[in-house]
Amino acid sequence: MTSQTPRIAGLLAAVGLVLSGCSAEPTSVEAGGAGNAPAATVSTPTRTGTPDLEVDVVASGLADVWDMGFLPDGRMLISERSGRLSLLSGTGPGAAVTPVRAELGDVYARGEGGLMGLALHPDFAQSRKFVTCSTHAEAGTPTDIRLVTWTLSADGTSATRVKDPLLGGLPINPSGRHSGCRPTFAADGALLVGAGDTARGTLPQDLTSLGGKVLRLDAATGGPAPGNPYADAANPAQRLVHDYGHRNVQGVAVQPGTGKAYSAEHGPSTDDEVNLLRPGANYGWDPGQGGTVGGYDESVPMTDLTRFPDATKAAWSSGSPVEAVSGAAFLSGPQWGALDGVLAVGALRGQKLMLMTLGADGAVASVSVPQPLDGTFGRLRAVRLAPDGTLFVSTSNGTDDKILRVSPA
């Protein structure tokens, strides 16, 4: 592995508000809870004490790094879409990358599908458990997208499946289109999973389908987590649904201190969205138009308030062109100064990291882009906060991909 260590300071220049379509009026809730918030007011808050940023290349020579998890001993577990797990020796520049032996022959890597998100269990230090989400194939034929629970060996050299699947049956598109799939643990221990609609028009509004949803699972059983909004539904799939009406959820982030969960998802030709997630809420994506049109009509609004007047409006939408938003994480800790509490969202097409300031109502009030992460490294995929409060971002260019460490200078 080669290592680069560019130190970039004094470069947090705001690029203006990216707030087209941002007259959001989300209801503020925790995953599994409920509450109300006033309508959002878009404003440009005064930013003082903003720290300079330092960006270091931790590792390179990778390919489509989809997700990252942080071990208690300081090492890092990563997934690559082609079907590889690897362990980094640390989180500083020059970390050694060692393959993790794991049975991943069933991973079907095509298009937007393959080995995707991963999340370490909150009790990983004792259990060594983690969860992955991947496209599953049998005899070379893709069958579904599924979550699998693993244990990582004490030395980190191998991983063994212990619940396979934790949850199966998420819909699939053989091309890999709109596969999701980002698992993240909520503050209450429930597993939140952003699931794509697999480019099938009727799925986002179909509560008996797992596609186009954010699911909320019991991480031990794969069943519905306590308090799910459809816990008493006759259909087993519906019991897992936390909210619906999504297109292709790429990031799920939980706000420290409040437990509120936000998603980042791709729009069609306009309006990527960041959404404040409410139990049972409809986010208004309906490319099947209630079954009245065939195929996948992407000319409809991301949040179709004509069809669904009560749909939850986005906390932020990109307008046009879309950024192809990806992973998301909240910055947290006094070292971030004025950026403490800001939502960091990566962009694939936009090739940038967006820093979103939230208002008291939960809507995005302003967006800035730090210059060192504005087109410098190409497509940005995973965005995760380490336990020490340092931000890590992965690139997803297909060749010589990198893991970046972002911290105040």
PDB file of N, CA, C and O in Angstrom, residues 212-264:
ATOM      1  N   GLY A 212     -37.492   0.065  -0.984  1.00  0.00           N
ATOM      2  CA  GLY A 212     -37.890   1.464  -0.884  1.00  0.00           C
ATOM      3  C   GLY A 212     -38.314   1.856   0.519  1.00  0.00           C
ATOM      4  O   GLY A 212     -39.192   2.697   0.707  1.00  0.00           O
ATOM      5  N   LYS A 213     -37.648   1.277   1.510  1.00  0.00           N
ATOM      6  CA  LYS A 213     -38.019   1.479   2.913  1.00  0.00           C
ATOM      7  C   LYS A 213     -36.782   1.768   3.753  1.00  0.00           C
ATOM      8  O   LYS A 213     -35.656   1.569   3.336  1.00  0.00           O
ATOM      9  N   VAL A 214     -37.019   2.210   4.978  1.00  0.00           N
ATOM     10  CA  VAL A 214     -36.052   2.064   6.057  1.00  0.00           C
ATOM     11  C   VAL A 214     -36.645   1.042   7.006  1.00  0.00           C
ATOM     12  O   VAL A 214     -37.774   1.210   7.498  1.00  0.00           O
ATOM     13  N   LEU A 215     -35.914  -0.039   7.230  1.00  0.00           N
ATOM     14  CA  LEU A 215     -36.366  -1.127   8.091  1.00  0.00           C
ATOM     15  C   LEU A 215     -35.769  -0.937   9.487  1.00  0.00           C
ATOM     16  O   LEU A 215     -34.713  -0.326   9.651  1.00  0.00           O
ATOM     17  N   ARG A 216     -36.452  -1.493  10.474  1.00  0.00           N
ATOM     18  CA  ARG A 216     -35.988  -1.408  11.860  1.00  0.00           C
ATOM     19  C   ARG A 216     -36.092  -2.809  12.464  1.00  0.00           C
ATOM     20  O   ARG A 216     -37.187  -3.336  12.667  1.00  0.00           O
ATOM     21  N   LEU A 217     -34.914  -3.387  12.727  1.00  0.00           N
ATOM     22  CA  LEU A 217     -34.844  -4.798  13.099  1.00  0.00           C
ATOM     23  C   LEU A 217     -34.314  -4.993  14.507  1.00  0.00           C
ATOM     24  O   LEU A 217     -33.537  -4.178  15.023  1.00  0.00           O
ATOM     25  N   ASP A 218     -34.698  -6.119  15.091  1.00  0.00           N
ATOM     26  CA  ASP A 218     -34.026  -6.651  16.265  1.00  0.00           C
ATOM     27  C   ASP A 218     -32.753  -7.327  15.757  1.00  0.00           C
ATOM     28  O   ASP A 218     -32.815  -8.296  14.998  1.00  0.00           O
ATOM     29  N   ALA A 219     -31.598  -6.826  16.156  1.00  0.00           N
ATOM     30  CA  ALA A 219     -30.342  -7.314  15.592  1.00  0.00           C
ATOM     31  C   ALA A 219     -30.023  -8.746  15.999  1.00  0.00           C
ATOM     32  O   ALA A 219     -29.210  -9.403  15.344  1.00  0.00           O
ATOM     33  N   ALA A 220     -30.642  -9.241  17.052  1.00  0.00           N
ATOM     34  CA  ALA A 220     -30.396 -10.612  17.483  1.00  0.00           C
ATOM     35  C   ALA A 220     -31.196 -11.615  16.673  1.00  0.00           C
ATOM     36  O   ALA A 220     -30.721 -12.719  16.374  1.00  0.00           O
ATOM     37  N   THR A 221     -32.422 -11.238  16.288  1.00  0.00           N
ATOM     38  CA  THR A 221     -33.325 -12.199  15.651  1.00  0.00           C
ATOM     39  C   THR A 221     -33.603 -11.905  14.185  1.00  0.00           C
ATOM     40  O   THR A 221     -34.019 -12.794  13.450  1.00  0.00           O
ATOM     41  N   GLY A 222     -33.419 -10.655  13.763  1.00  0.00           N
ATOM     42  CA  GLY A 222     -33.827 -10.258  12.414  1.00  0.00           C
ATOM     43  C   GLY A 222     -35.308  -9.955  12.314  1.00  0.00           C
ATOM     44  O   GLY A 222     -35.801  -9.592  11.247  1.00  0.00           O
ATOM     45  N   GLY A 223     -36.031 -10.084  13.402  1.00  0.00           N
ATOM     46  CA  GLY A 223     -37.446  -9.762  13.425  1.00  0.00           C
ATOM     47  C   GLY A 223     -37.659  -8.280  13.701  1.00  0.00           C
ATOM     48  O   GLY A 223     -36.705  -7.498  13.801  1.00  0.00           O
ATOM     49  N   PRO A 224     -38.923  -7.858  13.816  1.00  0.00           N
ATOM     50  CA  PRO A 224     -39.207  -6.450  14.077  1.00  0.00           C
ATOM     51  C   PRO A 224     -38.688  -6.019  15.439  1.00  0.00           C
ATOM     52  O   PRO A 224     -38.807  -6.750  16.425  1.00  0.00           O
ATOM     53  N   ALA A 225     -38.104  -4.821  15.482  1.00  0.00           N
ATOM     54  CA  ALA A 225     -37.667  -4.273  16.765  1.00  0.00           C
ATOM     55  C   ALA A 225     -38.882  -3.818  17.560  1.00  0.00           C
ATOM     56  O   ALA A 225     -39.900  -3.402  16.991  1.00  0.00           O
ATOM     57  N   PRO A 226     -38.811  -3.884  18.878  1.00  0.00           N
ATOM     58  CA  PRO A 226     -39.936  -3.423  19.698  1.00  0.00           C
ATOM     59  C   PRO A 226     -40.284  -1.973  19.383  1.00  0.00           C
ATOM     60  O   PRO A 226     -39.412  -1.126  19.209  1.00  0.00           O
ATOM     61  N   GLY A 227     -41.591  -1.702  19.279  1.00  0.00           N
ATOM     62  CA  GLY A 227     -42.056  -0.356  19.028  1.00  0.00           C
ATOM     63  C   GLY A 227     -42.212   0.002  17.567  1.00  0.00           C
ATOM     64  O   GLY A 227     -42.534   1.151  17.254  1.00  0.00           O
ATOM     65  N   ASN A 228     -41.991  -0.958  16.662  1.00  0.00           N
ATOM     66  CA  ASN A 228     -42.170  -0.655  15.240  1.00  0.00           C
ATOM     67  C   ASN A 228     -43.611  -0.226  14.958  1.00  0.00           C
ATOM     68  O   ASN A 228     -44.556  -0.724  15.577  1.00  0.00           O
ATOM     69  N   PRO A 229     -43.796   0.683  13.989  1.00  0.00           N
ATOM     70  CA  PRO A 229     -45.146   1.239  13.772  1.00  0.00           C
ATOM     71  C   PRO A 229     -46.152   0.237  13.237  1.00  0.00           C
ATOM     72  O   PRO A 229     -47.350   0.433  13.410  1.00  0.00           O
ATOM     73  N   TYR A 230     -45.673  -0.837  12.575  1.00  0.00           N
ATOM     74  CA  TYR A 230     -46.596  -1.829  12.012  1.00  0.00           C
ATOM     75  C   TYR A 230     -46.397  -3.185  12.691  1.00  0.00           C
ATOM     76  O   TYR A 230     -46.563  -4.235  12.069  1.00  0.00           O
ATOM     77  N   ALA A 231     -46.064  -3.150  13.974  1.00  0.00           N
ATOM     78  CA  ALA A 231     -45.740  -4.377  14.697  1.00  0.00           C
ATOM     79  C   ALA A 231     -46.877  -5.388  14.684  1.00  0.00           C
ATOM     80  O   ALA A 231     -46.643  -6.598  14.779  1.00  0.00           O
ATOM     81  N   ASP A 232     -48.129  -4.918  14.552  1.00  0.00           N
ATOM     82  CA  ASP A 232     -49.278  -5.821  14.603  1.00  0.00           C
ATOM     83  C   ASP A 232     -49.817  -6.176  13.223  1.00  0.00           C
ATOM     84  O   ASP A 232     -50.885  -6.791  13.113  1.00  0.00           O
ATOM     85  N   ALA A 233     -49.094  -5.808  12.169  1.00  0.00           N
ATOM     86  CA  ALA A 233     -49.565  -6.090  10.812  1.00  0.00           C
ATOM     87  C   ALA A 233     -49.608  -7.590  10.556  1.00  0.00           C
ATOM     88  O   ALA A 233     -48.806  -8.356  11.090  1.00  0.00           O
ATOM     89  N   ALA A 234     -50.546  -7.993   9.720  1.00  0.00           N
ATOM     90  CA  ALA A 234     -50.660  -9.416   9.387  1.00  0.00           C
ATOM     91  C   ALA A 234     -49.479  -9.887   8.554  1.00  0.00           C
ATOM     92  O   ALA A 234     -49.040 -11.037   8.679  1.00  0.00           O
ATOM     93  N   ASN A 235     -48.952  -9.016   7.704  1.00  0.00           N
ATOM     94  CA  ASN A 235     -47.849  -9.401   6.831  1.00  0.00           C
ATOM     95  C   ASN A 235     -46.516  -9.297   7.575  1.00  0.00           C
ATOM     96  O   ASN A 235     -46.195  -8.243   8.134  1.00  0.00           O
ATOM     97  N   PRO A 236     -45.688 -10.352   7.582  1.00  0.00           N
ATOM     98  CA  PRO A 236     -44.425 -10.318   8.329  1.00  0.00           C
ATOM     99  C   PRO A 236     -43.463  -9.236   7.845  1.00  0.00           C
ATOM    100  O   PRO A 236     -42.752  -8.640   8.656  1.00  0.00           O
ATOM    101  N   ALA A 237     -43.433  -8.971   6.529  1.00  0.00           N
ATOM    102  CA  ALA A 237     -42.529  -7.945   6.011  1.00  0.00           C
ATOM    103  C   ALA A 237     -42.923  -6.568   6.529  1.00  0.00           C
ATOM    104  O   ALA A 237     -42.061  -5.755   6.893  1.00  0.00           O
ATOM    105  N   GLN A 238     -44.218  -6.291   6.582  1.00  0.00           N
ATOM    106  CA  GLN A 238     -44.676  -4.976   7.022  1.00  0.00           C
ATOM    107  C   GLN A 238     -44.271  -4.694   8.471  1.00  0.00           C
ATOM    108  O   GLN A 238     -44.036  -3.543   8.835  1.00  0.00           O
ATOM    109  N   ARG A 239     -44.172  -5.721   9.280  1.00  0.00           N
ATOM    110  CA  ARG A 239     -43.808  -5.524  10.682  1.00  0.00           C
ATOM    111  C   ARG A 239     -42.400  -4.953  10.833  1.00  0.00           C
ATOM    112  O   ARG A 239     -42.070  -4.363  11.858  1.00  0.00           O
ATOM    113  N   LEU A 240     -41.570  -5.142   9.798  1.00  0.00           N
ATOM    114  CA  LEU A 240     -40.185  -4.677   9.839  1.00  0.00           C
ATOM    115  C   LEU A 240     -40.041  -3.226   9.390  1.00  0.00           C
ATOM    116  O   LEU A 240     -38.990  -2.614   9.581  1.00  0.00           O
ATOM    117  N   VAL A 241     -41.085  -2.666   8.791  1.00  0.00           N
ATOM    118  CA  VAL A 241     -40.994  -1.343   8.170  1.00  0.00           C
ATOM    119  C   VAL A 241     -41.033  -0.253   9.232  1.00  0.00           C
ATOM    120  O   VAL A 241     -41.934  -0.208  10.069  1.00  0.00           O
ATOM    121  N   HIS A 242     -40.051   0.629   9.167  1.00  0.00           N
ATOM    122  CA  HIS A 242     -40.067   1.825  10.003  1.00  0.00           C
ATOM    123  C   HIS A 242     -40.725   2.980   9.260  1.00  0.00           C
ATOM    124  O   HIS A 242     -41.560   3.689   9.806  1.00  0.00           O
ATOM    125  N   ASP A 243     -40.350   3.181   7.988  1.00  0.00           N
ATOM    126  CA  ASP A 243     -40.963   4.215   7.153  1.00  0.00           C
ATOM    127  C   ASP A 243     -40.794   3.810   5.700  1.00  0.00           C
ATOM    128  O   ASP A 243     -40.047   2.878   5.390  1.00  0.00           O
ATOM    129  N   TYR A 244     -41.469   4.513   4.783  1.00  0.00           N
ATOM    130  CA  TYR A 244     -41.540   4.031   3.402  1.00  0.00           C
ATOM    131  C   TYR A 244     -41.616   5.190   2.418  1.00  0.00           C
ATOM    132  O   TYR A 244     -41.570   6.364   2.795  1.00  0.00           O
ATOM    133  N   GLY A 245     -41.710   4.832   1.127  1.00  0.00           N
ATOM    134  CA  GLY A 245     -41.772   5.853   0.089  1.00  0.00           C
ATOM    135  C   GLY A 245     -40.419   6.419  -0.275  1.00  0.00           C
ATOM    136  O   GLY A 245     -40.292   7.574  -0.650  1.00  0.00           O
ATOM    137  N   HIS A 246     -39.370   5.569  -0.218  1.00  0.00           N
ATOM    138  CA  HIS A 246     -38.008   5.979  -0.551  1.00  0.00           C
ATOM    139  C   HIS A 246     -37.590   5.423  -1.914  1.00  0.00           C
ATOM    140  O   HIS A 246     -38.133   4.421  -2.387  1.00  0.00           O
ATOM    141  N   ARG A 247     -36.581   6.050  -2.499  1.00  0.00           N
ATOM    142  CA  ARG A 247     -36.067   5.613  -3.798  1.00  0.00           C
ATOM    143  C   ARG A 247     -34.835   4.709  -3.641  1.00  0.00           C
ATOM    144  O   ARG A 247     -34.878   3.540  -3.981  1.00  0.00           O
ATOM    145  N   ASN A 248     -33.747   5.270  -3.151  1.00  0.00           N
ATOM    146  CA  ASN A 248     -32.537   4.462  -2.969  1.00  0.00           C
ATOM    147  C   ASN A 248     -31.740   5.047  -1.815  1.00  0.00           C
ATOM    148  O   ASN A 248     -30.910   5.937  -2.000  1.00  0.00           O
ATOM    149  N   VAL A 249     -32.007   4.547  -0.617  1.00  0.00           N
ATOM    150  CA  VAL A 249     -31.365   5.058   0.592  1.00  0.00           C
ATOM    151  C   VAL A 249     -29.915   4.581   0.621  1.00  0.00           C
ATOM    152  O   VAL A 249     -29.638   3.385   0.592  1.00  0.00           O
ATOM    153  N   GLN A 250     -28.996   5.528   0.693  1.00  0.00           N
ATOM    154  CA  GLN A 250     -27.570   5.218   0.680  1.00  0.00           C
ATOM    155  C   GLN A 250     -26.892   5.483   2.020  1.00  0.00           C
ATOM    156  O   GLN A 250     -25.805   4.976   2.268  1.00  0.00           O
ATOM    157  N   GLY A 251     -27.500   6.281   2.862  1.00  0.00           N
ATOM    158  CA  GLY A 251     -26.898   6.572   4.148  1.00  0.00           C
ATOM    159  C   GLY A 251     -27.944   6.673   5.230  1.00  0.00           C
ATOM    160  O   GLY A 251     -29.061   7.142   4.984  1.00  0.00           O
ATOM    161  N   VAL A 252     -27.612   6.213   6.426  1.00  0.00           N
ATOM    162  CA  VAL A 252     -28.456   6.385   7.610  1.00  0.00           C
ATOM    163  C   VAL A 252     -27.544   6.860   8.733  1.00  0.00           C
ATOM    164  O   VAL A 252     -26.507   6.243   9.009  1.00  0.00           O
ATOM    165  N   ALA A 253     -27.889   7.969   9.355  1.00  0.00           N
ATOM    166  CA  ALA A 253     -27.068   8.554  10.418  1.00  0.00           C
ATOM    167  C   ALA A 253     -27.940   8.843  11.621  1.00  0.00           C
ATOM    168  O   ALA A 253     -29.076   9.307  11.484  1.00  0.00           O
ATOM    169  N   VAL A 254     -27.410   8.570  12.808  1.00  0.00           N
ATOM    170  CA  VAL A 254     -28.132   8.781  14.064  1.00  0.00           C
ATOM    171  C   VAL A 254     -27.495   9.957  14.787  1.00  0.00           C
ATOM    172  O   VAL A 254     -26.281   9.996  15.015  1.00  0.00           O
ATOM    173  N   GLN A 255     -28.317  10.935  15.162  1.00  0.00           N
ATOM    174  CA  GLN A 255     -27.827  12.166  15.781  1.00  0.00           C
ATOM    175  C   GLN A 255     -27.470  11.919  17.242  1.00  0.00           C
ATOM    176  O   GLN A 255     -28.312  11.483  18.030  1.00  0.00           O
ATOM    177  N   PRO A 256     -26.223  12.193  17.624  1.00  0.00           N
ATOM    178  CA  PRO A 256     -25.840  12.011  19.034  1.00  0.00           C
ATOM    179  C   PRO A 256     -26.687  12.890  19.951  1.00  0.00           C
ATOM    180  O   PRO A 256     -27.011  14.027  19.631  1.00  0.00           O
ATOM    181  N   GLY A 257     -27.045  12.330  21.079  1.00  0.00           N
ATOM    182  CA  GLY A 257     -27.786  13.097  22.076  1.00  0.00           C
ATOM    183  C   GLY A 257     -29.282  13.057  21.920  1.00  0.00           C
ATOM    184  O   GLY A 257     -30.008  13.116  22.900  1.00  0.00           O
ATOM    185  N   THR A 258     -29.761  12.956  20.682  1.00  0.00           N
ATOM    186  CA  THR A 258     -31.215  12.932  20.468  1.00  0.00           C
ATOM    187  C   THR A 258     -31.715  11.575  20.002  1.00  0.00           C
ATOM    188  O   THR A 258     -32.888  11.264  20.185  1.00  0.00           O
ATOM    189  N   GLY A 259     -30.864  10.778  19.367  1.00  0.00           N
ATOM    190  CA  GLY A 259     -31.291   9.504  18.797  1.00  0.00           C
ATOM    191  C   GLY A 259     -32.090   9.636  17.523  1.00  0.00           C
ATOM    192  O   GLY A 259     -32.560   8.637  16.977  1.00  0.00           O
ATOM    193  N   LYS A 260     -32.279  10.864  17.026  1.00  0.00           N
ATOM    194  CA  LYS A 260     -33.013  11.047  15.775  1.00  0.00           C
ATOM    195  C   LYS A 260     -32.207  10.465  14.614  1.00  0.00           C
ATOM    196  O   LYS A 260     -30.980  10.605  14.562  1.00  0.00           O
ATOM    197  N   ALA A 261     -32.903   9.830  13.686  1.00  0.00           N
ATOM    198  CA  ALA A 261     -32.248   9.196  12.551  1.00  0.00           C
ATOM    199  C   ALA A 261     -32.563   9.955  11.271  1.00  0.00           C
ATOM    200  O   ALA A 261     -33.702  10.376  11.045  1.00  0.00           O
ATOM    201  N   TYR A 262     -31.548  10.122  10.448  1.00  0.00           N
ATOM    202  CA  TYR A 262     -31.663  10.785   9.152  1.00  0.00           C
ATOM    203  C   TYR A 262     -31.200   9.824   8.067  1.00  0.00           C
ATOM    204  O   TYR A 262     -30.285   9.027   8.265  1.00  0.00           O
ATOM    205  N   SER A 263     -31.848   9.925   6.901  1.00  0.00           N
ATOM    206  CA  SER A 263     -31.410   9.140   5.743  1.00  0.00           C
ATOM    207  C   SER A 263     -30.941  10.073   4.642  1.00  0.00           C
ATOM    208  O   SER A 263     -31.383  11.217   4.538  1.00  0.00           O
ATOM    209  N   ALA A 264     -30.036   9.557   3.809  1.00  0.00           N
ATOM    210  CA  ALA A 264     -29.601  10.244   2.589  1.00  0.00           C
ATOM    211  C   ALA A 264     -29.939   9.332   1.427  1.00  0.00           C
ATOM    212  O   ALA A 264     -29.593   8.144   1.445  1.00  0.00           O
TER     213      ALA A 264
END
